[in-house]
Amino acid sequence: MLREIQRSMQYIIAKNVINELNERNMDYAIVKGCPLDFYKTGQTGDRVSSDIDILIPRDDIREMEDVLVRNGFQCAYQPGRKERIMLLSGSHQMPPYSKKAGGLWSQIDVNFDMFWGEYTGKRIDVREFISDTVDMEFYGCRIKALPPLKSMVQVILHHYKEMNSLYHLTGHAAARKRFFEDVYLLCRRFPQEISAMNLYEACSGYGILPFAYYIFYYTRKVYDNGMLDAYLEILKTERGEGLLEYYGLAEQERRRWKVPFEERLEQDVSGLIYSEMTESDIEKLERNRRVFG
């Protein structure tokens, strides 16, 4: 019961924000959280989301922030002009905004890029990516969400980032079973829309085949189901194979894992990560923790 209240309050507190986004006809998509759980199971699920993730075009950041502040959401960290420029050019999101009501909190994370700040390849046009959202409703809030195939693309990039970012690797388990559950259940529930060929075409078009292979390779290790073999075969690239035994998003911070995947699954490896970090890595980590918590 408490979990349901916590989950619903995220949306109830944020309802005015979401309503205003709809009234302004702004381009946005709510990613992960309730939409993803609904795709996976047909229900909102029982996982308590710690925040609401909204994906918007970079050009709409100012308008998004105005909507948040006008509806009582506050940003705990206010970057100066120089730091704000750095955030916009070297990150994929703004510092989180939150609002308290009745002893409970709602936090909104504003994402404006599909990739991480260190990424040097071709970027995905976010406005195009969210141009075909679908309507959903959770806890009285009418929201825009990504269709299943694009949800899978977003999941692939998000989970790759979490499995390789020093910020995340020093904050939680190196590889969570939930990551692979997301991928497996999406494939199982949408076998036509997220077929191996459709996913290949999408990932090839967005230039993310290596990351897709990486995620599906480890999903196949967790789920002993031949259904995944077709995805592995078609998504396989030499670069994707080359990523498997390494962590780190940027080339200069990439290092080979000293423990096998089975020993990283649901395990805290922060001690190992810290032992291999350079002064530059530590400085970057401290900056990210100061800004994003």
XYZ file of N, CA and C in Angstrom, residues 22-224:
609
model
N 1.176 19.632 -21.781
C 0.181 19.233 -22.775
C -0.543 20.453 -23.350
N -0.903 21.381 -22.471
C -1.616 22.584 -22.926
C -0.759 23.418 -23.865
N 0.528 23.469 -23.603
C 1.448 24.225 -24.461
C 1.809 23.445 -25.729
N 1.364 22.198 -25.782
C 1.697 21.324 -26.909
C 3.209 21.191 -27.075
N 3.908 21.111 -25.942
C 5.361 20.955 -25.979
C 5.739 19.538 -26.379
N 6.880 19.417 -27.012
C 7.412 18.108 -27.390
C 8.096 17.497 -26.164
N 7.611 16.363 -25.723
C 8.238 15.671 -24.593
C 7.808 14.220 -24.606
N 8.539 13.406 -23.871
C 8.150 12.012 -23.627
C 8.624 11.641 -22.236
N 7.753 11.006 -21.480
C 8.157 10.455 -20.189
C 8.727 9.065 -20.453
N 9.946 8.848 -20.003
C 10.647 7.596 -20.287
C 10.885 6.820 -18.989
N 11.124 5.516 -19.169
C 11.331 4.595 -18.041
C 10.098 4.593 -17.132
N 10.260 4.302 -15.848
C 9.189 4.400 -14.882
C 7.906 3.691 -15.276
N 6.769 4.368 -15.087
C 5.456 3.774 -15.331
C 5.242 3.336 -16.778
N 5.606 4.150 -17.792
C 5.417 3.676 -19.165
C 6.162 2.377 -19.452
N 7.401 2.278 -18.991
C 8.184 1.075 -19.232
C 7.587 -0.111 -18.498
N 7.179 0.072 -17.250
C 6.559 -1.019 -16.504
C 5.288 -1.503 -17.190
N 4.511 -0.555 -17.726
C 3.272 -0.925 -18.410
C 3.580 -1.749 -19.660
N 4.590 -1.346 -20.421
C 4.969 -2.114 -21.604
C 5.434 -3.527 -21.219
N 6.141 -3.638 -20.142
C 6.710 -4.931 -19.736
C 5.654 -5.916 -19.257
N 4.648 -5.425 -18.550
C 3.723 -6.335 -17.871
C 2.249 -6.072 -18.160
N 1.929 -4.943 -18.760
C 0.525 -4.575 -18.924
C -0.032 -3.887 -17.690
N 0.818 -3.688 -16.682
C 0.440 -3.010 -15.452
C 1.513 -1.971 -15.140
N 1.219 -1.114 -14.158
C 2.219 -0.106 -13.798
C 3.360 -0.713 -13.006
N 3.206 -1.942 -12.534
C 4.269 -2.608 -11.793
C 4.310 -2.183 -10.343
N 5.183 -2.816 -9.583
C 5.268 -2.496 -8.156
C 6.595 -1.875 -7.773
N 7.371 -1.452 -8.777
C 8.640 -0.812 -8.472
C 8.409 0.664 -8.192
N 8.906 1.158 -7.076
C 8.753 2.567 -6.729
C 9.795 3.378 -7.486
N 9.328 4.259 -8.354
C 10.248 5.123 -9.096
C 10.674 6.279 -8.196
N 11.950 6.576 -8.216
C 12.453 7.673 -7.390
C 12.262 9.013 -8.075
N 11.859 8.998 -9.360
C 11.701 10.254 -10.082
C 10.863 10.026 -11.331
N 10.545 11.116 -12.008
C 9.909 11.073 -13.317
C 10.923 11.609 -14.313
N 11.273 10.820 -15.293
C 12.244 11.230 -16.309
C 11.520 11.752 -17.530
N 11.812 12.993 -17.894
C 11.203 13.615 -19.060
C 12.282 13.918 -20.088
N 12.045 13.468 -21.308
C 12.959 13.723 -22.418
C 12.387 14.846 -23.266
N 13.177 15.907 -23.464
C 12.745 17.060 -24.253
C 13.867 17.474 -25.205
N 13.552 18.250 -26.250
C 14.617 18.797 -27.106
C 15.444 19.827 -26.331
N 16.706 19.906 -26.647
C 17.607 20.840 -25.975
C 17.109 22.281 -26.069
N 16.518 22.630 -27.196
C 16.055 24.004 -27.398
C 14.926 24.395 -26.451
N 14.285 23.430 -25.817
C 13.129 23.707 -24.965
C 13.463 23.717 -23.470
N 14.749 23.710 -23.137
C 15.142 23.627 -21.726
C 14.609 24.817 -20.934
N 14.792 26.022 -21.449
C 14.341 27.223 -20.719
C 12.840 27.178 -20.456
N 12.072 26.824 -21.462
C 10.620 26.764 -21.298
C 10.240 25.685 -20.288
N 10.931 24.562 -20.341
C 10.662 23.481 -19.391
C 10.947 23.934 -17.966
N 12.048 24.612 -17.762
C 12.390 25.094 -16.428
C 11.361 26.114 -15.932
N 10.883 26.963 -16.825
C 9.858 27.938 -16.442
C 8.587 27.231 -15.962
N 8.198 26.186 -16.667
C 7.001 25.425 -16.289
C 7.188 24.778 -14.917
N 8.347 24.223 -14.680
C 8.621 23.568 -13.399
C 8.564 24.568 -12.243
N 9.251 25.677 -12.396
C 9.302 26.674 -11.318
C 7.925 27.266 -11.068
N 7.186 27.549 -12.125
C 5.858 28.136 -11.967
C 4.914 27.201 -11.205
N 5.179 25.902 -11.285
C 4.320 24.936 -10.602
C 4.932 24.407 -9.306
N 5.847 25.178 -8.744
C 6.333 24.891 -7.408
C 7.499 23.941 -7.292
N 8.094 23.537 -8.408
C 9.262 22.665 -8.356
C 10.520 23.521 -8.231
N 11.444 23.043 -7.423
C 12.669 23.786 -7.190
C 13.882 22.928 -7.515
N 14.914 23.605 -7.972
C 16.174 22.931 -8.263
C 17.112 23.146 -7.079
N 17.538 22.072 -6.460
C 18.382 22.182 -5.269
C 19.750 22.762 -5.602
N 20.196 22.535 -6.823
C 21.521 23.037 -7.219
C 21.352 24.048 -8.341
N 21.824 25.268 -8.122
C 21.727 26.326 -9.122
C 23.113 26.599 -9.715
N 23.376 26.076 -10.899
C 24.704 26.304 -11.497
C 24.890 27.747 -11.937
N 26.106 28.228 -11.833
C 26.426 29.544 -12.356
C 26.429 29.511 -13.878
N 26.624 30.671 -14.482
C 26.548 30.759 -15.935
C 27.565 29.838 -16.609
N 28.808 29.855 -16.126
C 29.850 29.033 -16.724
C 29.533 27.547 -16.564
N 29.069 27.178 -15.369
C 28.771 25.773 -15.119
C 27.539 25.327 -15.913
N 26.577 26.240 -16.078
C 25.393 25.900 -16.863
C 25.784 25.614 -18.314
N 26.667 26.425 -18.865
C 27.134 26.198 -20.230
C 27.818 24.845 -20.326
N 28.612 24.509 -19.320
C 29.291 23.217 -19.298
C 28.286 22.073 -19.239
N 27.227 22.245 -18.424
C 26.196 21.224 -18.315
C 25.503 20.992 -19.651
N 25.161 22.078 -20.322
C 24.441 21.970 -21.580
C 25.293 21.340 -22.674
N 26.593 21.556 -22.604
C 27.470 21.031 -23.649
C 28.096 19.689 -23.287
N 28.177 19.372 -21.992
C 28.882 18.160 -21.593
C 28.072 17.175 -20.800
N 26.750 17.314 -20.826
C 25.897 16.380 -20.094
C 24.653 16.098 -20.918
N 23.809 15.219 -20.404
C 22.568 14.875 -21.097
C 21.345 15.330 -20.312
N 21.552 15.945 -19.140
C 20.418 16.341 -18.321
C 20.761 17.538 -17.452
N 19.714 18.159 -16.905
C 19.865 19.259 -15.978
C 19.801 18.724 -14.543
N 20.256 19.502 -13.547
C 20.089 19.074 -12.151
C 18.606 18.833 -11.868
N 18.275 17.874 -11.000
C 16.870 17.518 -10.772
C 16.059 18.619 -10.093
N 14.772 18.624 -10.402
C 13.806 19.521 -9.776
C 12.880 18.689 -8.898
N 12.491 19.233 -7.745
C 11.630 18.466 -6.847
C 10.609 19.370 -6.167
N 9.560 18.734 -5.651
C 8.500 19.434 -4.931
C 7.965 18.511 -3.844
N 7.748 19.075 -2.658
C 7.259 18.294 -1.523
C 5.790 18.603 -1.278
N 5.021 17.557 -0.970
C 3.600 17.727 -0.644
C 3.180 16.611 0.304
N 2.646 16.993 1.448
C 2.158 15.990 2.392
C 3.199 15.023 2.886
N 4.435 15.486 3.006
C 5.493 14.607 3.506
C 6.121 13.734 2.437
N 5.638 13.803 1.192
C 6.194 13.020 0.096
C 6.763 13.950 -0.972
N 7.663 13.414 -1.759
C 8.351 14.217 -2.760
C 8.054 13.702 -4.160
N 8.094 14.622 -5.099
C 8.105 14.255 -6.513
C 9.343 14.895 -7.122
N 10.135 14.097 -7.803
C 11.340 14.616 -8.451
C 11.230 14.432 -9.956
N 11.585 15.458 -10.694
C 11.568 15.407 -12.155
C 12.979 15.608 -12.674
N 13.439 14.657 -13.463
C 14.737 14.757 -14.120
C 14.510 15.146 -15.577
N 15.108 16.253 -15.980
C 14.938 16.765 -17.340
C 16.122 16.309 -18.189
N 15.857 15.427 -19.141
C 16.868 14.921 -20.058
C 16.704 15.583 -21.420
N 17.814 16.017 -22.013
C 17.733 16.681 -23.314
C 18.617 16.012 -24.356
N 19.163 14.864 -24.038
C 20.014 14.139 -24.976
C 19.842 12.651 -24.734
N 19.885 11.866 -25.787
C 19.793 10.408 -25.660
C 21.120 9.815 -25.191
N 22.202 10.532 -25.457
C 23.530 10.021 -25.140
C 24.098 10.703 -23.899
N 25.258 10.286 -23.505
C 25.979 10.836 -22.371
C 26.914 11.936 -22.873
N 27.363 12.761 -21.942
C 28.181 13.908 -22.328
C 29.462 13.547 -23.049
N 30.042 12.385 -22.730
C 31.321 11.998 -23.315
C 31.192 11.462 -24.742
N 29.977 11.243 -25.188
C 29.765 10.623 -26.497
C 30.251 11.529 -27.619
N 30.975 10.964 -28.585
C 31.555 11.770 -29.660
C 30.965 11.436 -31.026
N 30.034 10.493 -31.081
C 29.437 10.128 -32.366
C 28.290 11.047 -32.746
N 27.581 10.673 -33.791
C 26.437 11.449 -34.256
C 25.314 11.380 -33.229
N 24.762 12.537 -32.883
C 23.685 12.599 -31.892
C 22.334 12.291 -32.535
N 21.419 11.816 -31.723
C 20.049 11.584 -32.164
C 19.259 12.869 -32.015
N 18.513 13.222 -33.043
C 17.653 14.409 -33.005
C 16.479 14.102 -32.078
N 16.504 14.672 -30.879
C 15.490 14.345 -29.873
C 14.094 14.747 -30.337
N 13.969 15.892 -30.984
C 12.634 16.327 -31.414
C 12.035 15.329 -32.410
N 12.861 14.818 -33.300
C 12.383 13.792 -34.235
C 12.078 12.494 -33.491
N 12.944 12.156 -32.541
C 12.798 10.888 -31.827
C 11.477 10.819 -31.070
N 11.030 11.952 -30.525
C 9.796 11.957 -29.730
C 8.603 12.491 -30.528
N 8.710 12.459 -31.850
C 7.646 13.027 -32.692
C 6.434 12.117 -32.814
N 6.556 10.851 -32.440
C 5.434 9.913 -32.587
C 5.063 9.277 -31.241
N 5.008 10.108 -30.212
C 4.659 9.599 -28.882
C 3.232 9.052 -28.866
N 2.968 8.217 -27.866
C 1.633 7.653 -27.658
C 1.097 8.187 -26.331
N -0.209 8.323 -26.249
C -0.840 8.823 -25.031
C -1.054 7.692 -24.037
N -0.748 7.961 -22.783
C -1.008 7.036 -21.682
C -1.576 7.832 -20.514
N -2.146 7.142 -19.552
C -2.647 7.823 -18.364
C -2.261 7.030 -17.120
N -1.653 7.726 -16.162
C -1.260 7.126 -14.894
C -1.675 8.054 -13.763
N -2.449 7.532 -12.814
C -2.825 8.272 -11.615
C -3.462 9.621 -11.955
N -4.312 9.621 -12.988
C -5.025 10.832 -13.360
C -4.235 11.789 -14.223
N -3.017 11.419 -14.606
C -2.186 12.272 -15.462
C -2.147 11.709 -16.885
N -2.508 12.517 -17.851
C -2.401 12.126 -19.253
C -1.003 12.514 -19.728
N -0.241 11.529 -20.130
C 1.153 11.763 -20.491
C 1.441 11.314 -21.912
N 2.596 11.755 -22.424
C 3.112 11.274 -23.695
C 4.272 10.322 -23.404
N 4.266 9.169 -24.070
C 5.319 8.178 -23.877
C 5.823 7.706 -25.237
N 6.997 7.107 -25.245
C 7.556 6.568 -26.475
C 6.829 5.285 -26.871
N 6.705 5.003 -28.171
C 6.181 3.703 -28.592
C 7.184 2.606 -28.239
N 6.762 1.337 -28.260
C 7.627 0.243 -27.783
C 9.021 0.184 -28.404
N 9.135 0.301 -29.734
C 10.451 0.172 -30.359
C 11.393 1.277 -29.904
N 10.906 2.506 -29.837
C 11.760 3.596 -29.377
C 12.017 3.490 -27.883
N 11.081 2.912 -27.140
C 11.347 2.657 -25.722
C 12.531 1.712 -25.572
N 12.608 0.711 -26.444
C 13.745 -0.214 -26.400
C 15.043 0.516 -26.724
N 15.022 1.396 -27.714
C 16.221 2.171 -28.051
C 16.662 2.988 -26.843
N 15.702 3.642 -26.181
C 16.034 4.456 -25.009
C 16.577 3.586 -23.878
N 15.977 2.418 -23.681
C 16.437 1.491 -22.642
C 17.866 1.043 -22.913
N 18.164 0.711 -24.153
C 19.515 0.267 -24.512
C 20.546 1.329 -24.145
N 20.298 2.569 -24.549
C 21.261 3.633 -24.281
C 21.344 3.951 -22.790
N 20.204 3.968 -22.113
C 20.204 4.254 -20.676
C 20.948 3.173 -19.901
N 20.666 1.914 -20.196
C 21.283 0.824 -19.439
C 22.775 0.697 -19.753
N 23.148 0.954 -21.006
C 24.581 0.945 -21.316
C 25.295 2.020 -20.507
N 24.688 3.192 -20.449
C 25.290 4.287 -19.675
C 25.430 3.897 -18.208
N 24.388 3.337 -17.619
C 24.445 2.989 -16.195
C 25.446 1.882 -15.915
N 25.673 0.999 -16.875
C 26.618 -0.095 -16.676
C 28.060 0.320 -16.927
N 28.261 1.547 -17.427
C 29.614 1.961 -17.789
C 30.061 3.290 -17.199
N 29.139 4.087 -16.709
C 29.477 5.392 -16.149
C 30.138 5.249 -14.784
N 31.250 5.939 -14.569
C 31.911 5.905 -13.265
C 30.984 6.440 -12.183
N 30.174 7.424 -12.529
C 29.214 8.001 -11.586
C 28.262 6.933 -11.071
N 27.753 6.104 -11.967
C 26.804 5.063 -11.561
C 27.510 3.845 -10.963
N 28.662 3.497 -11.488
C 29.365 2.316 -10.993
C 29.853 2.492 -9.556
N 30.027 3.740 -9.129
C 30.427 3.981 -7.741
C 29.219 4.280 -6.853
N 28.018 4.184 -7.425
C 26.820 4.500 -6.651
C 25.853 3.354 -6.487
N 25.945 2.328 -7.346
C 25.065 1.165 -7.212
C 25.710 -0.033 -7.887
N 25.018 -1.153 -7.894
C 25.559 -2.380 -8.461
C 25.972 -2.171 -9.914
N 27.038 -2.863 -10.303
C 27.565 -2.699 -11.645
C 26.568 -3.130 -12.711
N 25.825 -4.159 -12.439
C 24.830 -4.670 -13.388
C 23.625 -5.159 -12.591
N 22.480 -4.572 -12.850
C 21.260 -4.947 -12.141
C 20.432 -5.905 -12.985
N 19.878 -6.918 -12.353
C 19.025 -7.858 -13.076
C 17.849 -7.145 -13.727
N 17.403 -6.044 -13.106
C 16.285 -5.287 -13.659
C 16.591 -4.763 -15.055
N 17.853 -4.413 -15.318
C 18.224 -3.936 -16.651
C 17.851 -4.974 -17.714
N 18.196 -6.207 -17.437
C 18.008 -7.279 -18.417
C 16.556 -7.743 -18.455
N 15.868 -7.600 -17.339
C 14.436 -7.870 -17.318
C 13.709 -6.907 -18.238
N 14.098 -5.630 -18.208
C 13.483 -4.637 -19.084
C 13.584 -5.074 -20.544
N 14.770 -5.460 -20.952
C 15.014 -5.840 -22.345
C 14.254 -7.117 -22.700
N 14.367 -8.109 -21.854
C 13.747 -9.408 -22.131
C 12.227 -9.306 -22.236
N 11.591 -8.618 -21.288
C 10.135 -8.533 -21.287
C 9.609 -7.662 -22.422
N 10.340 -6.619 -22.795
C 9.929 -5.821 -23.947
C 9.926 -6.676 -25.211
N 10.958 -7.464 -25.403
C 11.022 -8.345 -26.573
C 9.902 -9.373 -26.541
N 9.650 -9.933 -25.380
C 8.638 -10.990 -25.264
C 7.230 -10.461 -25.493
N 6.941 -9.231 -25.032
C 5.584 -8.695 -25.147
C 5.328 -8.036 -26.500
N 6.389 -7.647 -27.215
C 6.210 -6.993 -28.514
C 7.078 -7.671 -29.577
N 6.829 -8.957 -29.827
C 7.697 -9.709 -30.749
C 7.675 -9.208 -32.188
N 6.556 -8.591 -32.621
C 6.516 -8.063 -33.983
C 7.112 -6.657 -34.039
N 6.625 -5.771 -33.178
C 7.090 -4.387 -33.224
C 8.572 -4.287 -32.891
N 9.027 -5.109 -31.914
C 10.453 -5.098 -31.560
C 11.067 -6.414 -32.050
N 10.841 -6.724 -33.299
C 11.485 -7.898 -33.883
C 12.974 -7.634 -34.030
N 13.746 -8.698 -34.241
C 15.194 -8.526 -34.403
C 15.506 -7.609 -35.577
N 14.767 -7.769 -36.681
C 15.030 -6.937 -37.854
C 14.647 -5.486 -37.614
N 13.486 -5.267 -36.993
C 13.072 -3.886 -36.714
C 14.048 -3.194 -35.772
N 14.529 -3.940 -34.771
C 15.482 -3.341 -33.846
C 16.810 -3.064 -34.541
N 17.229 -3.989 -35.384
C 18.469 -3.769 -36.133
C 18.376 -2.497 -36.976
N 17.271 -2.335 -37.688
C 17.116 -1.157 -38.547
C 17.109 0.130 -37.728
N 16.432 0.095 -36.574
C 16.396 1.288 -35.723
C 17.784 1.602 -35.175
N 18.446 0.601 -34.639
C 19.761 0.823 -34.034
C 20.809 1.188 -35.073
N 20.696 0.615 -36.264
C 21.613 0.969 -37.342
C 21.399 2.421 -37.747
N 20.139 2.832 -37.863
C 19.834 4.207 -38.235
C 20.320 5.220 -37.215
N 20.252 4.855 -35.942
C 20.691 5.768 -34.888
C 22.172 5.596 -34.546
N 22.839 4.651 -35.197
C 24.275 4.457 -34.979
C 24.627 3.852 -33.635
N 23.761 2.971 -33.114
C 23.997 2.436 -31.763
C 24.084 0.906 -31.743
N 24.405 0.289 -32.862
C 24.486 -1.177 -32.897
C 25.447 -1.750 -31.855
N 26.648 -1.169 -31.647
C 27.546 -1.738 -30.638
C 26.938 -1.756 -29.240
N 26.219 -0.692 -28.872
C 25.611 -0.633 -27.540
C 24.448 -1.624 -27.421
N 23.709 -1.790 -28.526
C 22.609 -2.747 -28.524
C 23.149 -4.168 -28.362
N 24.227 -4.494 -29.075
C 24.807 -5.838 -28.942
C 25.290 -6.073 -27.519
N 25.944 -5.079 -26.942
C 26.437 -5.169 -25.568
C 25.300 -5.526 -24.608
N 24.195 -4.795 -24.705
C 23.072 -5.020 -23.791
C 22.433 -6.378 -24.027
N 22.241 -6.770 -25.273
C 21.619 -8.064 -25.560
C 22.549 -9.225 -25.227
N 23.848 -9.030 -25.364
C 24.796 -10.080 -24.996
C 24.645 -10.448 -23.524
N 24.589 -9.440 -22.689
C 24.473 -9.719 -21.259
C 23.048 -10.117 -20.866
N 22.052 -9.645 -21.592
C 20.689 -10.111 -21.346
C 20.599 -11.608 -21.604
N 21.273 -12.072 -22.651
C 21.272 -13.513 -22.976
C 21.975 -14.310 -21.902
N 22.933 -13.738 -21.229
C 23.591 -14.439 -20.131
C 22.661 -14.615 -18.933
N 21.785 -13.639 -18.732
C 20.856 -13.689 -17.593
C 19.638 -14.537 -17.916
N 19.157 -14.460 -19.170
C 17.956 -15.189 -19.573
C 18.322 -16.285 -20.575
N 18.156 -17.516 -20.160
C 18.474 -18.670 -21.003
C 17.287 -18.939 -21.925
